[in-house]
CSV table of N, CA and C in Angstrom, one decimal:
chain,number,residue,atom,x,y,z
A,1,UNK,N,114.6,122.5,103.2
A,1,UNK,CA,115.1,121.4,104.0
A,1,UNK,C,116.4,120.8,103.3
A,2,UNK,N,117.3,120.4,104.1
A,2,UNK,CA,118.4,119.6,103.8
A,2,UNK,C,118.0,118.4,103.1
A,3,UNK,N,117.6,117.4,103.5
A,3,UNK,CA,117.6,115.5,103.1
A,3,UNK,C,117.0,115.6,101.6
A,4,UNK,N,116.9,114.8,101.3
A,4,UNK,CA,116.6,114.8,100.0
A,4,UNK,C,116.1,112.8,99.9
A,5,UNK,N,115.0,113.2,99.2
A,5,UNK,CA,113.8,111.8,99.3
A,5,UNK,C,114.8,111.1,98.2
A,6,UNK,N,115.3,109.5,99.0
A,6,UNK,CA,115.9,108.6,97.7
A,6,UNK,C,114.6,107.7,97.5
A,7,UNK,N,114.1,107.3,96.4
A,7,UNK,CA,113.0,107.0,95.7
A,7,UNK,C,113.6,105.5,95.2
A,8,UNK,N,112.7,104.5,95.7
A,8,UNK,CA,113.4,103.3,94.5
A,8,UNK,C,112.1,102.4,94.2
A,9,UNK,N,112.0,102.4,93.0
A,9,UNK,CA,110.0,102.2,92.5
A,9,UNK,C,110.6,100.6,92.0
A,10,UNK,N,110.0,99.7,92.3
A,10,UNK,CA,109.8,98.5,90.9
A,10,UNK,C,108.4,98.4,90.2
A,11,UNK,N,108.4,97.5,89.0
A,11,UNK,CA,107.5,98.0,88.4
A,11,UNK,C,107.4,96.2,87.9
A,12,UNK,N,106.1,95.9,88.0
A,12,UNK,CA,105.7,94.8,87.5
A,12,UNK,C,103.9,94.7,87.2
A,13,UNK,N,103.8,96.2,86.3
A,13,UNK,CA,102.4,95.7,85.5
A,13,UNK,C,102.1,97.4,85.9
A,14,UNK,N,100.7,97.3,85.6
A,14,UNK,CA,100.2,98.4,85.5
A,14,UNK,C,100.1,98.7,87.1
A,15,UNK,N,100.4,100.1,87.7
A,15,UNK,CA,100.0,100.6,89.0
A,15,UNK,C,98.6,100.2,89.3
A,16,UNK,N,98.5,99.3,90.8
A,16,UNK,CA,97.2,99.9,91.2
A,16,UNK,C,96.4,101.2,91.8
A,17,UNK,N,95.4,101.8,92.0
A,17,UNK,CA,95.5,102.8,92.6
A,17,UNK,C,95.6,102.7,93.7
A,18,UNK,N,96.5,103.9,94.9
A,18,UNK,CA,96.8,104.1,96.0
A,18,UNK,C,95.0,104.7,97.2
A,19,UNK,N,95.9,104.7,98.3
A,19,UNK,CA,94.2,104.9,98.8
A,19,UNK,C,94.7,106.3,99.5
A,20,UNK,N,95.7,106.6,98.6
A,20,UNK,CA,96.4,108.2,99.3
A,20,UNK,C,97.5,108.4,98.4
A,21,UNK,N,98.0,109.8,98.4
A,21,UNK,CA,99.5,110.1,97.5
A,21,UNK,C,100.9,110.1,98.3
A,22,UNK,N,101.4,109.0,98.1
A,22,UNK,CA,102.1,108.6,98.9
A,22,UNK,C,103.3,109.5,99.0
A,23,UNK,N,103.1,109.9,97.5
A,23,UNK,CA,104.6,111.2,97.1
A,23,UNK,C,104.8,112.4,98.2
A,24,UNK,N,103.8,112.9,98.2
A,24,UNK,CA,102.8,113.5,99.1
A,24,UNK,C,102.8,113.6,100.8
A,25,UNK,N,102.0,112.4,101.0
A,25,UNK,CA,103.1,112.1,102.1
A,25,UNK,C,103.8,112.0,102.9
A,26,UNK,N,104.8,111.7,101.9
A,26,UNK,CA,106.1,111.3,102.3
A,26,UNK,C,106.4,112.7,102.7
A,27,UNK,N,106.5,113.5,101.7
A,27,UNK,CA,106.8,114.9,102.1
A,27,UNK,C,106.6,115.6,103.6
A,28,UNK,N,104.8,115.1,103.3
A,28,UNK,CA,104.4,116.6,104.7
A,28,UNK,C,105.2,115.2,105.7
A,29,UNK,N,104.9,114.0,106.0
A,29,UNK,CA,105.9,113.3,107.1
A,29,UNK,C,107.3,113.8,106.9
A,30,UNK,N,107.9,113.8,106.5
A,30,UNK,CA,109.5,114.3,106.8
A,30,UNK,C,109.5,115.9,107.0
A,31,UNK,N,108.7,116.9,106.5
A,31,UNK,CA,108.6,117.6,106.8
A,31,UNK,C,108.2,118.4,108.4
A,32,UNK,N,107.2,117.7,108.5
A,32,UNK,CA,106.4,117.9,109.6
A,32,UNK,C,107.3,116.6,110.9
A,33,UNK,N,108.3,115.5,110.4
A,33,UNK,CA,108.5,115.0,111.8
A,33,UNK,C,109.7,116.3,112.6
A,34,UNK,N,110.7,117.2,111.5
A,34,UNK,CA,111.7,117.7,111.2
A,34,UNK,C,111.5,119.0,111.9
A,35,UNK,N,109.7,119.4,112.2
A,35,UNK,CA,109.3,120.7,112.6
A,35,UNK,C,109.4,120.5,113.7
A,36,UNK,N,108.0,119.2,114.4
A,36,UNK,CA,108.0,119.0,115.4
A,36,UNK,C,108.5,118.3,116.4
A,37,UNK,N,109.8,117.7,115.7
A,37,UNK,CA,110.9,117.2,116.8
A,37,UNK,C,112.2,118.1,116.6
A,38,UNK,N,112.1,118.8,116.1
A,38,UNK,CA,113.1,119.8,115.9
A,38,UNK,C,114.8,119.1,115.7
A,39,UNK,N,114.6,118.4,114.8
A,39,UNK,CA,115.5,117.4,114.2
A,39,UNK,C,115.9,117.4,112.4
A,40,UNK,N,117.0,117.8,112.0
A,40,UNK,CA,116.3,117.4,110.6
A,40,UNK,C,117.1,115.8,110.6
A,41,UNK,N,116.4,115.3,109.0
A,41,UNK,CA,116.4,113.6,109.5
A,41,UNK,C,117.7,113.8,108.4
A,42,UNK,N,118.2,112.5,109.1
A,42,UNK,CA,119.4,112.1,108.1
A,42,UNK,C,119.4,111.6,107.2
A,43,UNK,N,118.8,110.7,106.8
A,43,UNK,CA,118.1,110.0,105.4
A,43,UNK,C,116.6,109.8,104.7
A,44,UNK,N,116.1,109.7,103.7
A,44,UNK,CA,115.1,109.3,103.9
A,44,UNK,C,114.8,108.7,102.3
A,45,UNK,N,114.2,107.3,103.0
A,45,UNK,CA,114.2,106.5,102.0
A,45,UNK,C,112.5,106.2,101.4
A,46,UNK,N,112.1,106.4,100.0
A,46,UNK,CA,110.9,106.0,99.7
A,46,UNK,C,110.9,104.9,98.9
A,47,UNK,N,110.3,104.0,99.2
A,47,UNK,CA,110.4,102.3,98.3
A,47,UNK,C,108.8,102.3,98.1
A,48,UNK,N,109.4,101.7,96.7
A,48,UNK,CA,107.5,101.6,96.0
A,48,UNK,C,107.3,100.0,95.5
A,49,UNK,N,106.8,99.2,95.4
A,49,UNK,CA,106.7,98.4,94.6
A,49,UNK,C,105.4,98.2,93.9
A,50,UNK,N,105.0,98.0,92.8
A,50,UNK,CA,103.8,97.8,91.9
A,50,UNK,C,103.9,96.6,91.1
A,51,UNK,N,102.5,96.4,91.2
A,51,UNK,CA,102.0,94.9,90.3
A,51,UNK,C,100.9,95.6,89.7
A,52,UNK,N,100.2,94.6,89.1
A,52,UNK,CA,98.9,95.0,88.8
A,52,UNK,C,97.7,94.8,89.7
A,53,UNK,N,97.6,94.3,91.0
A,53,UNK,CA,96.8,94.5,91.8
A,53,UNK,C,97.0,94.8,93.0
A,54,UNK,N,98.3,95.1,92.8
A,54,UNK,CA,99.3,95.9,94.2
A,54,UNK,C,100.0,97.0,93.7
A,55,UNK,N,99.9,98.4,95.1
A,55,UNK,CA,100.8,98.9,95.3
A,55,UNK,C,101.4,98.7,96.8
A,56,UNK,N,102.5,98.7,96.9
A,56,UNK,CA,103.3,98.3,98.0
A,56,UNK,C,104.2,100.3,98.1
A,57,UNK,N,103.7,101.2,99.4
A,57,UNK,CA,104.8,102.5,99.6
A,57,UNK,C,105.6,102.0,100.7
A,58,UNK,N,106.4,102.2,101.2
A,58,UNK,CA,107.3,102.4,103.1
A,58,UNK,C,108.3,103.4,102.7
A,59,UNK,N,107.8,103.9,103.5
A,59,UNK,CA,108.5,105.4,103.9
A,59,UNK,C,109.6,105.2,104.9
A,60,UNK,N,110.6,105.6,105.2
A,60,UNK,CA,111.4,105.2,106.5
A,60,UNK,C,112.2,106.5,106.7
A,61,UNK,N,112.3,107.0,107.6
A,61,UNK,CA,113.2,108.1,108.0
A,61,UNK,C,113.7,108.2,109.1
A,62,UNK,N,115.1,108.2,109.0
A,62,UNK,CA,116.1,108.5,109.7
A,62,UNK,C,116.8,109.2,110.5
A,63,UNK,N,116.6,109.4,112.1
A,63,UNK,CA,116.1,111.2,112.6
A,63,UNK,C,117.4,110.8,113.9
A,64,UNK,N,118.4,111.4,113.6
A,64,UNK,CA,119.3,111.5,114.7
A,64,UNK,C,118.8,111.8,115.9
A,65,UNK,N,119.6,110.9,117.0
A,65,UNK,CA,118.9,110.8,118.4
A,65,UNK,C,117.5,111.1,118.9
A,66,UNK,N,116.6,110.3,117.8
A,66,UNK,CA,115.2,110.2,117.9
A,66,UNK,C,115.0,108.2,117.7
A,67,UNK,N,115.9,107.8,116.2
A,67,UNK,CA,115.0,106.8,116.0
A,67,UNK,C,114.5,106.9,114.1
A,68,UNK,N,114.2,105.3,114.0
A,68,UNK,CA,113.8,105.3,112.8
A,68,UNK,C,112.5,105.2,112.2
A,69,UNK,N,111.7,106.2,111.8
A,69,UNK,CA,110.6,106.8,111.9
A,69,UNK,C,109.8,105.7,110.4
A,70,UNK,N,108.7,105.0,110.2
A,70,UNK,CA,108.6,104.4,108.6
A,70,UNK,C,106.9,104.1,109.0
A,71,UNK,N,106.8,104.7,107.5
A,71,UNK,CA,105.4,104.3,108.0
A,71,UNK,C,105.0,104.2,106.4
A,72,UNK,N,104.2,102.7,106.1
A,72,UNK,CA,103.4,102.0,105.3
A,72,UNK,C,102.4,102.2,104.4
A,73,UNK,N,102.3,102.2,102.9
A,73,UNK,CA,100.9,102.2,102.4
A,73,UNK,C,100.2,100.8,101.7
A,74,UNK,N,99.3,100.4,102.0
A,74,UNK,CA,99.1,99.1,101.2
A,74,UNK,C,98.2,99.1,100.5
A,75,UNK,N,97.8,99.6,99.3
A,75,UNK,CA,96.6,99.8,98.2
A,75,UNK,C,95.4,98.8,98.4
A,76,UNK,N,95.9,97.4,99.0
A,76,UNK,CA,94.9,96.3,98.9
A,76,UNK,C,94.0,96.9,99.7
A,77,UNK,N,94.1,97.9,100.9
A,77,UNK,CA,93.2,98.5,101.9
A,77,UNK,C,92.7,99.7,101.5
A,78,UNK,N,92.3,100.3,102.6
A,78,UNK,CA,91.5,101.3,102.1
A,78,UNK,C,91.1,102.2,103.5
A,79,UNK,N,91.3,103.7,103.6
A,79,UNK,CA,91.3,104.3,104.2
A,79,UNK,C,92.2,103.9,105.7
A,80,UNK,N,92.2,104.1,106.8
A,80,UNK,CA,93.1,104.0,107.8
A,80,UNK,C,93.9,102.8,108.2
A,81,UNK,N,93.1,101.7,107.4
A,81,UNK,CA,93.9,100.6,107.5
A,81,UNK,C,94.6,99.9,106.4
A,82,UNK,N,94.6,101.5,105.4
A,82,UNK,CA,95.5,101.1,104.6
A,82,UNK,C,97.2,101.5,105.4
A,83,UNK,N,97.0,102.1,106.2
A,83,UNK,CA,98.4,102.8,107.1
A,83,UNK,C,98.7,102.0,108.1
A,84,UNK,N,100.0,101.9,107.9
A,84,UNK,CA,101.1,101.2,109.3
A,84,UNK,C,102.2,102.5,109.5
A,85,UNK,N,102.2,102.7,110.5
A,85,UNK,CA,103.2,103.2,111.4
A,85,UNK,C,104.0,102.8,112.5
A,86,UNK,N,105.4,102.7,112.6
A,86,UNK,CA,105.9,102.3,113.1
A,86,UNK,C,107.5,103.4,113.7
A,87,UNK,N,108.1,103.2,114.7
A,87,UNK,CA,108.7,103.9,115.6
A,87,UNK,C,109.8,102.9,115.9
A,88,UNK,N,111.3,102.8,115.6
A,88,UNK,CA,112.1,101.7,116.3
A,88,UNK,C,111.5,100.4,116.1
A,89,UNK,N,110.8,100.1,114.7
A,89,UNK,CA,110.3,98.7,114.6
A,89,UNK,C,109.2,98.4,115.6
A,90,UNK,N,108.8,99.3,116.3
A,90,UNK,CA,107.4,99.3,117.2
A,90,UNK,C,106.5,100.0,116.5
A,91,UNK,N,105.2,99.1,116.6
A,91,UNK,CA,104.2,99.9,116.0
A,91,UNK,C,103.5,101.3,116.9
A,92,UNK,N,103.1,102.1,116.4
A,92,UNK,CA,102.8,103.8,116.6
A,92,UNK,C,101.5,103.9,116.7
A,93,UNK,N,100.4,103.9,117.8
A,93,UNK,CA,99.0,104.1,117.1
A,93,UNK,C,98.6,105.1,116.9
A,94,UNK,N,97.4,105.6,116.1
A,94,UNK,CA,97.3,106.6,115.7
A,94,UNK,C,95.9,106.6,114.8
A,95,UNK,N,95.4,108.2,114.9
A,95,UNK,CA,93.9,107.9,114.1
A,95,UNK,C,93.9,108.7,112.9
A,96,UNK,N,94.0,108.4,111.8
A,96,UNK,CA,93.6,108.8,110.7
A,96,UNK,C,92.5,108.9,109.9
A,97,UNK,N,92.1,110.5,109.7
A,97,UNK,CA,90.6,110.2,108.6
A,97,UNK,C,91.2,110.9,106.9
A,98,UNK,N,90.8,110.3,105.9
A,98,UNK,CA,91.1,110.0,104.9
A,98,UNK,C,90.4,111.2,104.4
A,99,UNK,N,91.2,112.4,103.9
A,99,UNK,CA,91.1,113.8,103.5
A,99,UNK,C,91.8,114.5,104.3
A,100,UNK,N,92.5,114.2,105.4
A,100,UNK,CA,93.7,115.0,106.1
A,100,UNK,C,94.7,114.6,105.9
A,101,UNK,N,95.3,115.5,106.4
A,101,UNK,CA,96.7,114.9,106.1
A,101,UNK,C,97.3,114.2,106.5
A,102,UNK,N,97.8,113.0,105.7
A,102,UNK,CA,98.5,111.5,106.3
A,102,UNK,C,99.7,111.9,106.9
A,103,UNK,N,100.3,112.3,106.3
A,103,UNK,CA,101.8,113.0,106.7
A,103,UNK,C,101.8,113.5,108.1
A,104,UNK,N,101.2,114.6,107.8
A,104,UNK,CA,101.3,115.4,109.3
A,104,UNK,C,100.8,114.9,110.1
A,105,UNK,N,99.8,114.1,110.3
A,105,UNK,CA,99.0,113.0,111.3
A,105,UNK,C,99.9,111.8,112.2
A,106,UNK,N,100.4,110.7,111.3
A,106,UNK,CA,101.7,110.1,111.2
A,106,UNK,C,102.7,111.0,112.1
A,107,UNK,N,102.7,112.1,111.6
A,107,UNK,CA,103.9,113.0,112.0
A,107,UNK,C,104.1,113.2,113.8
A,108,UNK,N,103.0,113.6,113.6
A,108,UNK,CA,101.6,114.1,115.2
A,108,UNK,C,102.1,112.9,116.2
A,109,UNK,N,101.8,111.5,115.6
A,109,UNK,CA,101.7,110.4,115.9
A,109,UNK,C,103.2,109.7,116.7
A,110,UNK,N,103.9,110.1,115.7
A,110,UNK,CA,105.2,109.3,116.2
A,110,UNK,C,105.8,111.0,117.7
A,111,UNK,N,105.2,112.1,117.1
A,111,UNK,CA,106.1,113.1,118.1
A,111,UNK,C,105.3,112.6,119.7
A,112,UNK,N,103.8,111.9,119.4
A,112,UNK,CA,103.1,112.3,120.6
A,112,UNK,C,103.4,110.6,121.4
A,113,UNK,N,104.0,109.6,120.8
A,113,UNK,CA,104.6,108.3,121.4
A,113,UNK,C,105.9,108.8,121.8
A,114,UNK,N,106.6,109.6,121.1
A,114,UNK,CA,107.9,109.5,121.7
A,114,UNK,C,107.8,110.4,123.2
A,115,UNK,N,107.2,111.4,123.5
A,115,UNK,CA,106.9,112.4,124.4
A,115,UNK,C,106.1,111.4,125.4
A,116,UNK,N,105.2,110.2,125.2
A,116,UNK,CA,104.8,109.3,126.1
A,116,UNK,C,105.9,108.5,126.4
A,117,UNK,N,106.9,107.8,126.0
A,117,UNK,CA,108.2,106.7,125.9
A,117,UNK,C,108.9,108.0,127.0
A,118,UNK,N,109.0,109.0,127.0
A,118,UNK,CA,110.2,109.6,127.5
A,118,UNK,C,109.7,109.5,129.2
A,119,UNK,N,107.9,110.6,129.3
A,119,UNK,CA,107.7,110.2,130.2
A,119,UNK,C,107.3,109.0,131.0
A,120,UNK,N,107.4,108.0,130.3
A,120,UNK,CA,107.4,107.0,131.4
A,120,UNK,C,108.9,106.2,131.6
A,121,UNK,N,109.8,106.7,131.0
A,121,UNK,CA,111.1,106.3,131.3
A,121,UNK,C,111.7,107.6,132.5
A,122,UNK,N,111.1,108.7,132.5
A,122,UNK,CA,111.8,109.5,133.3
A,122,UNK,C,111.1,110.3,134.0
């Protein structure tokens, strides 16, 4: 793939642990939005922030004449509601179980809203 993941971590204590690998992913999501919209994305941004009883991921990617694709991890949670997804600043719903793949699920998620958005605009 073309994009290349820009990464910007802060750091304020020891990491908490994640309730997923966000590195991870981030990956199969850019990967997998890039298959199944047949788009590669133009940016893609990974922001981390850490404390010691927080991890804060947002993923955001940037998918010419699709939309800005970002989706959330929050350590304080735990399994599916550790995850936000979001589409154009609209949230995405979507069902995730914790041993699959977040990425590609997400991924699944945003291709199977936008395919509902189109048919009901046309």
């Amino acid at each position: 793939m073309k994009f290349q993941i820009h990464t910007a971590t802060g750091h304020d204590g020891t990491a908490a642990p994640a309730p997923l690998d966000a590195h991870e992913a981030a990956r199969e999501f850019t990967a997998a939005l890039a298959e199944l919209l047949q788009v590669e994305p133009a940016r893609v941004v990974h922001d981390e922030w850490r404390t010691l009883p927080y991890t804060w991921t947002n993923v955001t990617v940037m998918l010419p004449k699709v939309g800005t694709a970002v989706f959330s991890v929050d350590s304080r949670k735990s399994g599916a509601d550790a995850l936000r997804l979001y589409l154009d600043d609209k949230p995405v719903p979507f069902q995730w179980e914790p041993g699959t793949s977040a990425g590609r699920t997400l991924a699944q998620a945003v291709a199977a809203h936008r395919s509902e958005a189109a048919a009901r605009q046309g």
